[in-house]
Amino acid sequence: MKPYLKIPIRECGEPLVPIPAEKFSLLSPHPYEALGADYGGRSPYSLRQGVLDALLQAQTRLEIDRPGWKIQIFDAYRPVEVQQFMVDHTFNTVLRERGLQREKLSTEEIEGILQEVYTIWAIPSDNPATPPPHSTGSAVDITLVDATGRAIEMGGEIDEMGERSRPDYYLDANSPVEALYHENRSFLDKLMKEAGFNRHKGEWWHFSLGDQMWAWSLDRPFAIYGGVHFLDRSLMVAPIDRESR
């Protein structure tokens, strides 16, 4: 079990709310919908109210520091079902790229590939004590775009499996372009930290506020956001569990 999953959750009950498209850069179609993920007819772009407020604060600061720039949101709230879809999709992609067939693999070989997949995807758990970060509505995957809508170079793709995903991969840059990648990643990190977010130690694009990973990284005694699910087609949600220890 990853160490942050041992952090207790004291669910605060905040609702999921839509992310205003006019304030940010949103991808259309959503990257996972484009692959076939089913969001049940709902918008994939939503966050807990407090998390959205903090993200809006970061966007306001960005507009001061870099006029015309926007935070581009790749992913936000992610139902556990979509988490499972992406784990399966990534697993099958790895098999295809390596020319492997699942039915010809041993149990140990399958488990080894799954462990690789789980370096970039949280386990799709329904256990209220161990929710995937995105299923809490408090984690967001982002990058930046300039005033023309051009993506700022970060030296790697979101959801990329491999060493380049580590935030400090370009710390000891060997070229001006690599130094720029590190500078851009550091700027994004500073922007988000000033708004209260904390960055995933292994993913330059993943930031959260109030979930178990955030609490563990900042030595907080508990998280305030647990896993949530939709009650209906609206954005009304119900916590999967009120308090998990």
Coordinates of N, CA and C in Angstrom, one line a residue:
M1 N 0.8 -1.2 0.0 CA 0.0 0.0 0.0 C 0.9 1.2 0.0
K2 N 0.5 2.2 -0.8 CA 1.3 3.5 -0.8 C 1.1 4.2 0.5
P3 N 2.1 4.8 1.0 CA 2.0 5.4 2.4 C 0.9 6.4 2.6
Y4 N 0.6 7.2 1.5 CA -0.4 8.2 1.7 C -1.8 7.7 2.0
L5 N -2.0 6.4 1.6 CA -3.3 5.8 1.7 C -3.6 5.4 3.2
K6 N -2.6 5.6 4.1 CA -2.8 5.3 5.5 C -3.4 6.6 6.2
I7 N -3.4 7.7 5.5 CA -3.9 8.9 6.1 C -5.4 8.8 6.3
P8 N -6.0 9.1 7.5 CA -7.4 9.1 7.7 C -8.1 10.2 6.9
I9 N -9.4 9.9 6.6 CA -10.2 10.9 5.8 C -11.3 11.4 6.7
R10 N -11.5 12.7 6.8 CA -12.6 13.3 7.5 C -13.4 14.1 6.5
E11 N -14.3 13.4 5.8 CA -15.0 14.0 4.7 C -15.7 15.3 5.1
C12 N -15.5 16.4 4.3 CA -16.1 17.7 4.7 C -17.4 17.9 4.0
G13 N -17.7 17.1 3.0 CA -19.0 17.2 2.4 C -19.2 18.2 1.3
E14 N -18.1 18.9 0.9 CA -18.2 19.9 -0.2 C -18.8 19.2 -1.5
P15 N -19.5 20.0 -2.3 CA -20.1 19.4 -3.5 C -19.0 19.5 -4.6
L16 N -19.2 18.6 -5.6 CA -18.5 18.8 -6.9 C -19.2 19.9 -7.7
V17 N -18.4 20.8 -8.3 CA -19.0 21.9 -9.1 C -18.3 21.9 -10.4
P18 N -19.1 22.4 -11.4 CA -18.5 22.5 -12.8 C -17.3 23.4 -12.8
I19 N -16.3 23.1 -13.6 CA -15.2 24.0 -13.9 C -15.6 25.0 -15.0
P20 N -15.6 26.3 -14.7 CA -16.0 27.3 -15.7 C -15.1 27.3 -17.0
A21 N -15.6 27.0 -18.1 CA -14.8 26.9 -19.3 C -14.2 28.2 -19.7
E22 N -14.9 29.3 -19.4 CA -14.4 30.6 -19.8 C -13.2 31.1 -19.0
K23 N -12.9 30.4 -17.9 CA -11.8 30.8 -17.0 C -10.5 30.0 -17.3
F24 N -10.7 28.9 -17.9 CA -9.5 28.0 -18.1 C -9.5 27.5 -19.6
S25 N -8.5 26.8 -19.9 CA -8.4 26.1 -21.2 C -8.8 24.6 -21.0
L26 N -10.0 24.2 -21.5 CA -10.4 22.8 -21.4 C -10.3 22.1 -22.7
L27 N -9.9 20.9 -22.7 CA -9.7 20.1 -23.9 C -11.0 19.5 -24.3
S28 N -11.3 19.6 -25.6 CA -12.6 19.0 -26.1 C -12.3 18.3 -27.4
P29 N -12.6 17.0 -27.5 CA -13.2 16.2 -26.4 C -12.2 16.0 -25.3
H30 N -12.7 15.6 -24.1 CA -11.8 15.2 -23.0 C -11.0 14.0 -23.4
P31 N -9.7 14.0 -23.1 CA -8.8 13.0 -23.6 C -9.3 11.6 -23.3
Y32 N -9.9 11.3 -22.2 CA -10.3 10.0 -21.8 C -11.6 9.6 -22.5
E33 N -12.5 10.6 -22.7 CA -13.7 10.4 -23.5 C -13.3 10.0 -24.9
A34 N -12.3 10.6 -25.4 CA -11.8 10.4 -26.8 C -11.4 8.9 -27.0
L35 N -10.9 8.3 -25.9 CA -10.5 6.9 -25.9 C -11.6 5.9 -25.6
G36 N -12.8 6.5 -25.2 CA -13.9 5.6 -25.0 C -14.4 5.5 -23.5
A37 N -13.8 6.3 -22.6 CA -14.2 6.3 -21.2 C -15.6 6.9 -21.1
D38 N -16.4 6.3 -20.3 CA -17.9 6.7 -20.2 C -18.1 7.5 -18.9
Y39 N -18.4 8.7 -19.0 CA -18.8 9.6 -17.9 C -20.3 9.7 -17.7
G40 N -21.0 8.8 -18.3 CA -22.4 8.7 -18.0 C -23.2 9.9 -18.5
G41 N -22.7 10.6 -19.5 CA -23.4 11.8 -20.1 C -23.1 13.0 -19.3
R42 N -22.3 13.0 -18.3 CA -22.0 14.2 -17.5 C -20.7 14.8 -18.0
S43 N -20.5 16.1 -17.7 CA -19.2 16.7 -18.1 C -18.1 16.1 -17.2
P44 N -17.0 15.8 -17.9 CA -15.8 15.3 -17.1 C -15.1 16.4 -16.3
Y45 N -15.5 17.6 -16.5 CA -14.7 18.7 -15.9 C -15.4 19.2 -14.6
S46 N -15.1 18.7 -13.5 CA -15.6 19.2 -12.2 C -14.6 19.0 -11.1
L47 N -14.8 19.7 -10.0 CA -13.9 19.7 -8.9 C -14.7 20.0 -7.6
R48 N -14.1 19.7 -6.4 CA -14.8 20.1 -5.2 C -14.7 21.7 -5.2
Q49 N -15.7 22.3 -4.5 CA -15.8 23.7 -4.5 C -14.5 24.4 -4.0
G50 N -14.0 23.9 -2.9 CA -12.8 24.6 -2.3 C -11.6 24.4 -3.2
V51 N -11.5 23.3 -4.0 CA -10.4 23.1 -4.9 C -10.5 24.0 -6.1
L52 N -11.8 24.1 -6.6 CA -12.0 25.0 -7.7 C -11.6 26.5 -7.3
D53 N -12.0 26.9 -6.1 CA -11.7 28.2 -5.6 C -10.2 28.5 -5.7
A54 N -9.5 27.5 -5.2 CA -8.0 27.6 -5.2 C -7.4 27.6 -6.6
L55 N -8.0 26.9 -7.5 CA -7.6 26.8 -8.9 C -7.8 28.2 -9.6
L56 N -9.0 28.8 -9.2 CA -9.3 30.1 -9.8 C -8.3 31.1 -9.2
Q57 N -7.9 31.0 -8.0 CA -6.8 31.8 -7.4 C -5.5 31.7 -8.2
A58 N -5.2 30.5 -8.5 CA -4.0 30.3 -9.3 C -4.1 30.9 -10.7
Q59 N -5.2 30.8 -11.3 CA -5.4 31.3 -12.6 C -5.3 32.9 -12.6
T60 N -5.9 33.5 -11.6 CA -5.8 34.9 -11.4 C -4.4 35.4 -11.3
R61 N -3.6 34.6 -10.5 CA -2.2 34.9 -10.3 C -1.4 34.8 -11.7
L62 N -1.8 33.7 -12.4 CA -1.1 33.5 -13.7 C -1.4 34.7 -14.6
E63 N -2.6 35.2 -14.6 CA -2.9 36.3 -15.5 C -2.1 37.6 -15.2
I64 N -1.7 37.7 -13.9 CA -0.8 38.8 -13.5 C 0.6 38.6 -14.0
D65 N 1.1 37.4 -13.8 CA 2.5 37.1 -14.1 C 2.7 36.9 -15.6
R66 N 1.7 36.3 -16.3 CA 1.9 36.0 -17.7 C 0.5 36.3 -18.4
P67 N 0.3 37.6 -18.7 CA -0.9 38.0 -19.3 C -1.3 37.2 -20.5
G68 N -2.6 36.7 -20.5 CA -3.1 35.9 -21.6 C -2.9 34.4 -21.5
W69 N -2.1 34.0 -20.5 CA -1.9 32.6 -20.3 C -3.0 32.0 -19.5
K70 N -3.2 30.7 -19.7 CA -4.3 30.0 -19.0 C -3.8 28.7 -18.5
I71 N -4.4 28.2 -17.4 CA -4.2 26.8 -17.0 C -5.0 26.0 -17.9
Q72 N -4.4 25.0 -18.5 CA -5.1 24.0 -19.3 C -5.4 22.8 -18.5
I73 N -6.6 22.4 -18.3 CA -7.0 21.3 -17.5 C -7.2 20.0 -18.4
F74 N -6.3 19.1 -18.1 CA -6.4 17.8 -18.8 C -7.4 16.9 -18.2
D75 N -7.4 16.8 -16.8 CA -8.3 16.0 -16.1 C -8.6 16.5 -14.7
A76 N -9.7 16.2 -14.2 CA -10.1 16.7 -12.8 C -10.7 15.5 -12.1
Y77 N -12.0 15.7 -11.7 CA -12.7 14.6 -11.0 C -12.8 13.4 -12.0
R78 N -12.4 12.2 -11.5 CA -12.4 11.0 -12.3 C -13.1 9.9 -11.5
P79 N -14.3 9.5 -12.0 CA -14.9 8.3 -11.3 C -14.1 7.1 -11.3
V80 N -14.3 6.2 -10.3 CA -13.5 5.0 -10.2 C -13.6 4.2 -11.5
E81 N -14.8 4.2 -12.1 CA -15.0 3.4 -13.3 C -14.1 3.9 -14.5
V82 N -13.9 5.2 -14.5 CA -13.0 5.8 -15.6 C -11.6 5.4 -15.2
Q83 N -11.3 5.4 -13.9 CA -9.9 5.0 -13.5 C -9.6 3.6 -13.9
Q84 N -10.6 2.7 -13.7 CA -10.4 1.3 -14.2 C -10.3 1.2 -15.7
F85 N -11.0 2.0 -16.4 CA -10.9 2.0 -17.9 C -9.5 2.4 -18.3
M86 N -9.0 3.4 -17.7 CA -7.7 3.9 -18.1 C -6.5 3.0 -17.7
V87 N -6.7 2.3 -16.6 CA -5.7 1.2 -16.2 C -5.7 0.1 -17.2
D88 N -6.9 -0.3 -17.6 CA -7.1 -1.4 -18.6 C -6.5 -0.9 -19.9
H89 N -6.8 0.3 -20.3 CA -6.4 0.9 -21.6 C -4.8 0.9 -21.6
T90 N -4.2 1.4 -20.5 CA -2.8 1.5 -20.5 C -2.1 0.1 -20.5
F91 N -2.7 -0.8 -19.8 CA -2.2 -2.2 -19.7 C -2.2 -2.7 -21.1
N92 N -3.3 -2.6 -21.8 CA -3.4 -3.1 -23.2 C -2.5 -2.4 -24.2
T93 N -2.3 -1.1 -24.0 CA -1.3 -0.4 -24.8 C 0.1 -0.9 -24.6
V94 N 0.5 -1.2 -23.4 CA 1.8 -1.7 -23.1 C 2.0 -3.0 -23.8
L95 N 1.0 -3.9 -23.7 CA 1.1 -5.2 -24.4 C 1.2 -5.0 -25.9
R96 N 0.5 -4.2 -26.4 CA 0.5 -4.0 -27.9 C 1.9 -3.4 -28.3
E97 N 2.4 -2.4 -27.6 CA 3.7 -1.8 -27.9 C 4.8 -2.8 -27.8
R98 N 4.7 -3.8 -26.9 CA 5.7 -4.8 -26.7 C 5.5 -6.1 -27.5
G99 N 4.4 -6.1 -28.3 CA 4.1 -7.3 -29.0 C 3.8 -8.5 -28.2
L100 N 3.1 -8.3 -27.1 CA 2.7 -9.3 -26.2 C 1.2 -9.7 -26.2
Q101 N 0.9 -10.9 -25.9 CA -0.5 -11.4 -25.8 C -0.7 -11.8 -24.3
R102 N -1.8 -11.3 -23.7 CA -2.0 -11.5 -22.3 C -2.2 -13.0 -22.0
E103 N -2.8 -13.8 -22.9 CA -3.1 -15.2 -22.7 C -1.8 -16.0 -22.7
K104 N -0.7 -15.4 -23.2 CA 0.6 -16.1 -23.3 C 1.5 -15.7 -22.1
L105 N 1.0 -14.8 -21.3 CA 1.9 -14.3 -20.2 C 1.6 -15.1 -18.9
S106 N 2.6 -15.2 -18.1 CA 2.4 -15.9 -16.8 C 1.8 -14.9 -15.8
T107 N 1.3 -15.4 -14.7 CA 0.7 -14.5 -13.7 C 1.8 -13.5 -13.2
E108 N 3.0 -13.9 -13.1 CA 4.1 -13.0 -12.6 C 4.4 -11.9 -13.6
E109 N 4.3 -12.3 -14.9 CA 4.6 -11.3 -16.0 C 3.4 -10.3 -16.0
I110 N 2.2 -10.7 -15.9 CA 1.1 -9.8 -15.9 C 1.2 -8.9 -14.7
E111 N 1.5 -9.4 -13.5 CA 1.6 -8.6 -12.3 C 2.8 -7.6 -12.5
G112 N 3.8 -8.0 -13.2 CA 4.9 -7.0 -13.4 C 4.5 -5.8 -14.2
I113 N 3.8 -6.1 -15.3 CA 3.3 -5.0 -16.2 C 2.3 -4.2 -15.4
L114 N 1.4 -4.8 -14.6 CA 0.5 -4.0 -13.8 C 1.2 -3.0 -12.9
Q115 N 2.3 -3.5 -12.3 CA 3.0 -2.6 -11.4 C 3.6 -1.4 -12.1
E116 N 4.0 -1.7 -13.4 CA 4.5 -0.5 -14.2 C 3.3 0.5 -14.4
V117 N 2.1 -0.1 -14.7 CA 1.0 0.7 -15.0 C 0.6 1.6 -13.7
Y118 N 0.8 0.9 -12.6 CA 0.4 1.6 -11.3 C 1.4 2.6 -10.9
T119 N 2.5 2.8 -11.6 CA 3.4 3.9 -11.3 C 2.8 5.2 -11.8
I120 N 1.8 5.1 -12.8 CA 1.2 6.3 -13.3 C -0.3 6.4 -13.0
W121 N -0.9 5.3 -12.7 CA -2.3 5.2 -12.3 C -2.5 4.7 -10.9
A122 N -3.3 5.3 -10.2 CA -3.7 4.8 -8.8 C -4.6 3.6 -9.0
I123 N -4.5 2.6 -8.1 CA -5.4 1.4 -8.2 C -6.8 1.9 -8.1
P124 N -7.7 1.4 -8.9 CA -9.1 1.7 -8.9 C -9.9 1.1 -7.8
S125 N -9.7 1.7 -6.6 CA -10.3 1.1 -5.4 C -11.6 1.7 -5.0
D126 N -12.6 0.8 -4.6 CA -13.9 1.2 -4.1 C -13.8 1.3 -2.6
N127 N -12.7 1.0 -2.0 CA -12.6 1.1 -0.5 C -12.6 2.5 -0.1
P128 N -13.6 2.9 0.7 CA -13.6 4.4 1.1 C -12.4 4.9 1.9
A129 N -11.6 3.9 2.4 CA -10.4 4.3 3.1 C -9.2 4.6 2.2
T130 N -9.3 4.1 0.9 CA -8.2 4.2 0.0 C -8.7 4.7 -1.4
P131 N -9.3 5.8 -1.5 CA -9.8 6.2 -2.8 C -8.7 6.7 -3.8
P132 N -8.8 6.4 -5.1 CA -7.9 7.1 -6.0 C -8.0 8.6 -5.9
P133 N -6.9 9.3 -5.9 CA -6.9 10.8 -5.7 C -7.9 11.5 -6.6
H134 N -8.0 11.2 -7.8 CA -8.9 11.9 -8.7 C -10.4 11.6 -8.4
S135 N -10.7 10.5 -7.8 CA -12.1 10.1 -7.4 C -12.6 11.0 -6.3
T136 N -11.7 11.7 -5.6 CA -12.1 12.6 -4.5 C -12.6 14.0 -5.0
G137 N -12.3 14.3 -6.3 CA -12.6 15.6 -6.8 C -11.7 16.7 -6.3
S138 N -10.5 16.3 -5.8 CA -9.6 17.3 -5.3 C -8.2 17.2 -6.0
A139 N -8.1 16.4 -7.0 CA -6.8 16.3 -7.8 C -7.1 16.8 -9.2
V140 N -6.1 17.4 -9.8 CA -6.2 18.0 -11.2 C -4.9 17.8 -11.9
D141 N -5.0 17.4 -13.2 CA -3.9 17.3 -14.1 C -3.9 18.4 -15.0
I142 N -2.8 19.2 -15.0 CA -2.8 20.5 -15.8 C -1.5 20.7 -16.5
T143 N -1.5 21.7 -17.4 CA -0.3 22.3 -18.0 C -0.7 23.7 -18.2
L144 N 0.1 24.5 -19.0 CA -0.1 25.9 -19.3 C -0.2 26.1 -20.8
V145 N -1.0 27.1 -21.2 CA -1.0 27.5 -22.6 C -0.8 29.0 -22.6
D146 N -0.2 29.5 -23.7 CA 0.0 31.0 -23.8 C -1.2 31.7 -24.4
A147 N -1.0 33.0 -24.7 CA -2.2 33.8 -25.1 C -2.7 33.3 -26.5
T148 N -1.9 32.6 -27.2 CA -2.3 32.1 -28.5 C -2.9 30.7 -28.4
G149 N -2.9 30.1 -27.2 CA -3.4 28.7 -27.0 C -2.4 27.7 -27.2
R150 N -1.1 28.1 -27.4 CA 0.0 27.1 -27.6 C 0.4 26.6 -26.3
A151 N 0.6 25.3 -26.2 CA 1.0 24.6 -25.0 C 2.4 25.0 -24.6
I152 N 2.7 25.3 -23.4 CA 4.0 25.7 -22.9 C 4.8 24.3 -22.8
E153 N 6.0 24.3 -23.3 CA 6.8 23.1 -23.4 C 7.2 22.7 -22.0
M154 N 6.9 21.4 -21.6 CA 7.2 20.9 -20.3 C 8.2 19.7 -20.4
G155 N 8.6 19.3 -21.6 CA 9.5 18.2 -21.8 C 9.0 16.9 -21.5
G156 N 7.7 16.7 -21.7 CA 7.0 15.4 -21.5 C 5.5 15.5 -21.6
E157 N 4.9 14.4 -21.9 CA 3.4 14.4 -22.0 C 2.7 14.0 -20.7
I158 N 1.6 14.5 -20.5 CA 0.7 14.1 -19.4 C 0.4 12.7 -19.5
D159 N 0.5 11.9 -18.4 CA 0.2 10.5 -18.4 C 1.3 9.6 -19.0
E160 N 2.4 10.2 -19.3 CA 3.5 9.5 -19.9 C 4.2 8.6 -18.8
M161 N 4.4 7.3 -19.2 CA 5.1 6.4 -18.3 C 6.6 6.5 -18.6
G162 N 7.3 6.7 -17.5 CA 8.8 6.8 -17.7 C 9.4 7.9 -16.8
E163 N 10.7 8.0 -16.9 CA 11.4 8.9 -16.0 C 11.1 10.4 -16.3
R164 N 10.8 10.7 -17.5 CA 10.6 12.1 -17.8 C 9.4 12.7 -17.1
S165 N 8.6 11.9 -16.5 CA 7.4 12.4 -15.8 C 7.8 12.9 -14.4
R166 N 8.9 12.5 -13.9 CA 9.4 13.1 -12.6 C 9.5 14.6 -12.7
P167 N 9.0 15.3 -11.7 CA 9.1 16.8 -11.8 C 10.5 17.3 -11.9
D168 N 11.5 16.7 -11.3 CA 12.9 17.2 -11.3 C 13.7 16.5 -12.4
Y169 N 13.1 15.9 -13.4 CA 13.9 15.1 -14.4 C 14.9 16.0 -15.1
Y170 N 14.6 17.3 -15.3 CA 15.5 18.2 -16.0 C 16.3 19.1 -15.1
L171 N 16.3 18.7 -13.8 CA 17.0 19.6 -12.8 C 18.5 19.8 -13.2
D172 N 19.2 18.8 -13.7 CA 20.6 18.9 -14.1 C 20.6 19.0 -15.6
A173 N 20.0 20.1 -16.2 CA 19.9 20.2 -17.6 C 21.2 20.2 -18.3
N174 N 21.2 19.6 -19.5 CA 22.5 19.6 -20.3 C 22.4 20.5 -21.5
S175 N 21.3 21.2 -21.7 CA 21.1 22.0 -22.8 C 20.1 23.2 -22.5
P176 N 20.1 24.2 -23.2 CA 19.2 25.3 -22.9 C 17.7 24.9 -23.0
V177 N 17.4 24.0 -23.9 CA 16.0 23.6 -24.0 C 15.6 22.8 -22.8
E178 N 16.5 22.0 -22.3 CA 16.1 21.2 -21.1 C 16.0 22.1 -19.9
A179 N 16.9 23.1 -19.9 CA 16.8 24.1 -18.8 C 15.4 24.8 -18.8
L180 N 14.9 25.1 -20.0 CA 13.6 25.7 -20.2 C 12.5 24.8 -19.7
Y181 N 12.6 23.5 -20.0 CA 11.6 22.6 -19.5 C 11.6 22.6 -17.9
H182 N 12.7 22.6 -17.3 CA 12.8 22.7 -15.8 C 12.2 24.0 -15.3
E183 N 12.5 25.1 -16.0 CA 12.0 26.4 -15.6 C 10.5 26.4 -15.7
N184 N 9.9 25.9 -16.7 CA 8.5 25.9 -16.9 C 7.8 25.0 -15.9
R185 N 8.4 23.8 -15.6 CA 7.8 23.0 -14.6 C 7.8 23.6 -13.2
S186 N 8.9 24.3 -12.9 CA 9.1 25.0 -11.6 C 8.1 26.1 -11.5
F187 N 7.9 26.9 -12.6 CA 6.9 28.0 -12.6 C 5.5 27.4 -12.3
L188 N 5.2 26.3 -12.9 CA 3.8 25.8 -12.7 C 3.7 25.3 -11.2
D189 N 4.7 24.7 -10.7 CA 4.7 24.2 -9.3 C 4.6 25.4 -8.4
K190 N 5.3 26.4 -8.6 CA 5.2 27.6 -7.7 C 3.9 28.2 -7.7
L191 N 3.3 28.3 -8.9 CA 2.0 28.9 -9.1 C 0.9 28.2 -8.3
M192 N 1.0 26.8 -8.4 CA 0.0 26.0 -7.7 C 0.2 26.0 -6.2
K193 N 1.5 25.9 -5.8 CA 1.8 25.9 -4.4 C 1.3 27.1 -3.7
E194 N 1.4 28.3 -4.3 CA 1.0 29.5 -3.7 C -0.5 29.5 -3.5
A195 N -1.3 28.7 -4.3 CA -2.7 28.6 -4.1 C -3.1 27.5 -3.2
G196 N -2.1 26.8 -2.6 CA -2.4 25.7 -1.6 C -2.3 24.3 -2.1
F197 N -2.0 24.1 -3.4 CA -1.9 22.8 -3.9 C -0.5 22.2 -3.6
N198 N -0.4 20.9 -3.7 CA 0.8 20.2 -3.6 C 1.0 19.2 -4.8
R199 N 2.2 19.2 -5.4 CA 2.5 18.4 -6.6 C 2.8 16.9 -6.2
H200 N 2.3 16.0 -7.1 CA 2.7 14.6 -7.0 C 4.2 14.5 -7.2
K201 N 4.8 13.7 -6.4 CA 6.3 13.5 -6.4 C 6.8 12.9 -7.7
G202 N 5.9 12.2 -8.4 CA 6.3 11.5 -9.6 C 5.7 12.0 -10.9
E203 N 4.9 13.0 -10.8 CA 4.2 13.5 -12.0 C 4.2 15.0 -12.0
W204 N 4.8 15.6 -13.0 CA 4.9 17.1 -13.0 C 3.6 17.8 -13.2
W205 N 2.6 17.1 -13.7 CA 1.3 17.7 -14.1 C 0.2 17.5 -13.0
H206 N 0.4 16.7 -12.0 CA -0.6 16.3 -11.0 C -0.5 17.1 -9.8
F207 N -1.6 17.8 -9.4 CA -1.7 18.7 -8.2 C -2.9 18.3 -7.5
S208 N -2.9 18.4 -6.1 CA -4.1 18.1 -5.3 C -4.1 19.0 -4.1
L209 N -5.3 19.1 -3.5 CA -5.5 19.9 -2.4 C -6.6 19.3 -1.5
G210 N -6.2 18.8 -0.3 CA -7.2 18.2 0.6 C -7.3 16.7 0.6
D211 N -6.7 16.0 -0.4 CA -6.8 14.6 -0.4 C -5.7 13.9 0.5
Q212 N -5.7 12.6 0.5 CA -4.7 11.9 1.3 C -3.3 12.2 0.9
M213 N -3.0 12.2 -0.4 CA -1.7 12.5 -0.9 C -1.2 13.9 -0.4
W214 N -2.1 14.9 -0.6 CA -1.8 16.2 -0.1 C -1.5 16.2 1.4
A215 N -2.3 15.6 2.2 CA -2.2 15.5 3.6 C -0.9 14.9 4.0
W216 N -0.6 13.7 3.4 CA 0.7 13.0 3.7 C 1.9 13.8 3.3
S217 N 1.9 14.5 2.1 CA 3.0 15.2 1.7 C 3.3 16.4 2.6
L218 N 2.3 17.0 3.1 CA 2.4 18.2 4.0 C 2.3 17.9 5.5
D219 N 2.4 16.6 5.8 CA 2.4 16.2 7.2 C 1.1 16.7 7.9
R220 N 0.0 16.6 7.3 CA -1.3 17.0 7.9 C -1.9 15.7 8.5
P221 N -2.7 15.9 9.6 CA -3.2 14.7 10.3 C -4.3 13.9 9.6
F222 N -5.0 14.6 8.7 CA -6.1 13.9 8.0 C -6.4 14.6 6.7
A223 N -7.0 13.9 5.8 CA -7.5 14.5 4.5 C -9.0 15.0 4.7
I224 N -9.4 15.9 3.9 CA -10.8 16.4 4.1 C -11.7 16.0 2.9
Y225 N -11.1 15.4 1.9 CA -11.8 14.9 0.7 C -11.6 13.4 0.5
G226 N -12.7 12.7 0.6 CA -12.7 11.3 0.3 C -13.3 11.0 -1.1
G227 N -13.5 9.8 -1.5 CA -14.1 9.4 -2.7 C -15.6 9.8 -2.8
V228 N -16.0 10.3 -3.9 CA -17.4 10.7 -4.1 C -18.0 10.1 -5.4
H229 N -19.3 10.0 -5.4 CA -19.9 9.5 -6.6 C -21.2 10.3 -6.9
F230 N -21.6 10.3 -8.1 CA -22.8 11.1 -8.5 C -24.0 10.4 -8.0
L231 N -25.0 11.2 -7.5 CA -26.3 10.7 -7.1 C -27.2 10.5 -8.3
D232 N -27.0 11.4 -9.3 CA -27.9 11.4 -10.5 C -27.1 12.1 -11.6
R233 N -27.8 12.6 -12.6 CA -27.1 13.2 -13.7 C -26.7 14.7 -13.4
S234 N -27.1 15.2 -12.2 CA -26.7 16.5 -11.8 C -25.3 16.4 -11.2
L235 N -24.8 17.5 -10.7 CA -23.5 17.4 -10.0 C -23.7 17.3 -8.5
M236 N -24.9 16.9 -8.0 CA -25.0 16.5 -6.6 C -24.3 15.2 -6.4
V237 N -23.5 15.2 -5.3 CA -22.7 14.0 -5.0 C -22.9 13.5 -3.6
A238 N -22.5 12.3 -3.4 CA -22.6 11.7 -2.0 C -21.2 11.2 -1.7
P239 N -20.7 11.5 -0.5 CA -19.4 10.8 -0.1 C -19.6 9.3 -0.1
I240 N -18.5 8.6 -0.5 CA -18.6 7.2 -0.5 C -18.6 6.7 1.0
D241 N -17.9 7.5 1.9 CA -17.9 7.2 3.3 C -17.7 8.5 4.0
R242 N -18.4 8.7 5.1 CA -18.3 9.9 5.8 C -16.9 10.1 6.5
E243 N -16.4 9.0 7.2 CA -15.1 9.1 7.8 C -14.5 7.8 7.7
S244 N -13.2 7.8 7.2 CA -12.5 6.5 7.0 C -11.2 6.6 7.8
R245 N -10.9 5.5 8.5 CA -9.7 5.5 9.3 C -8.9 4.2 9.0

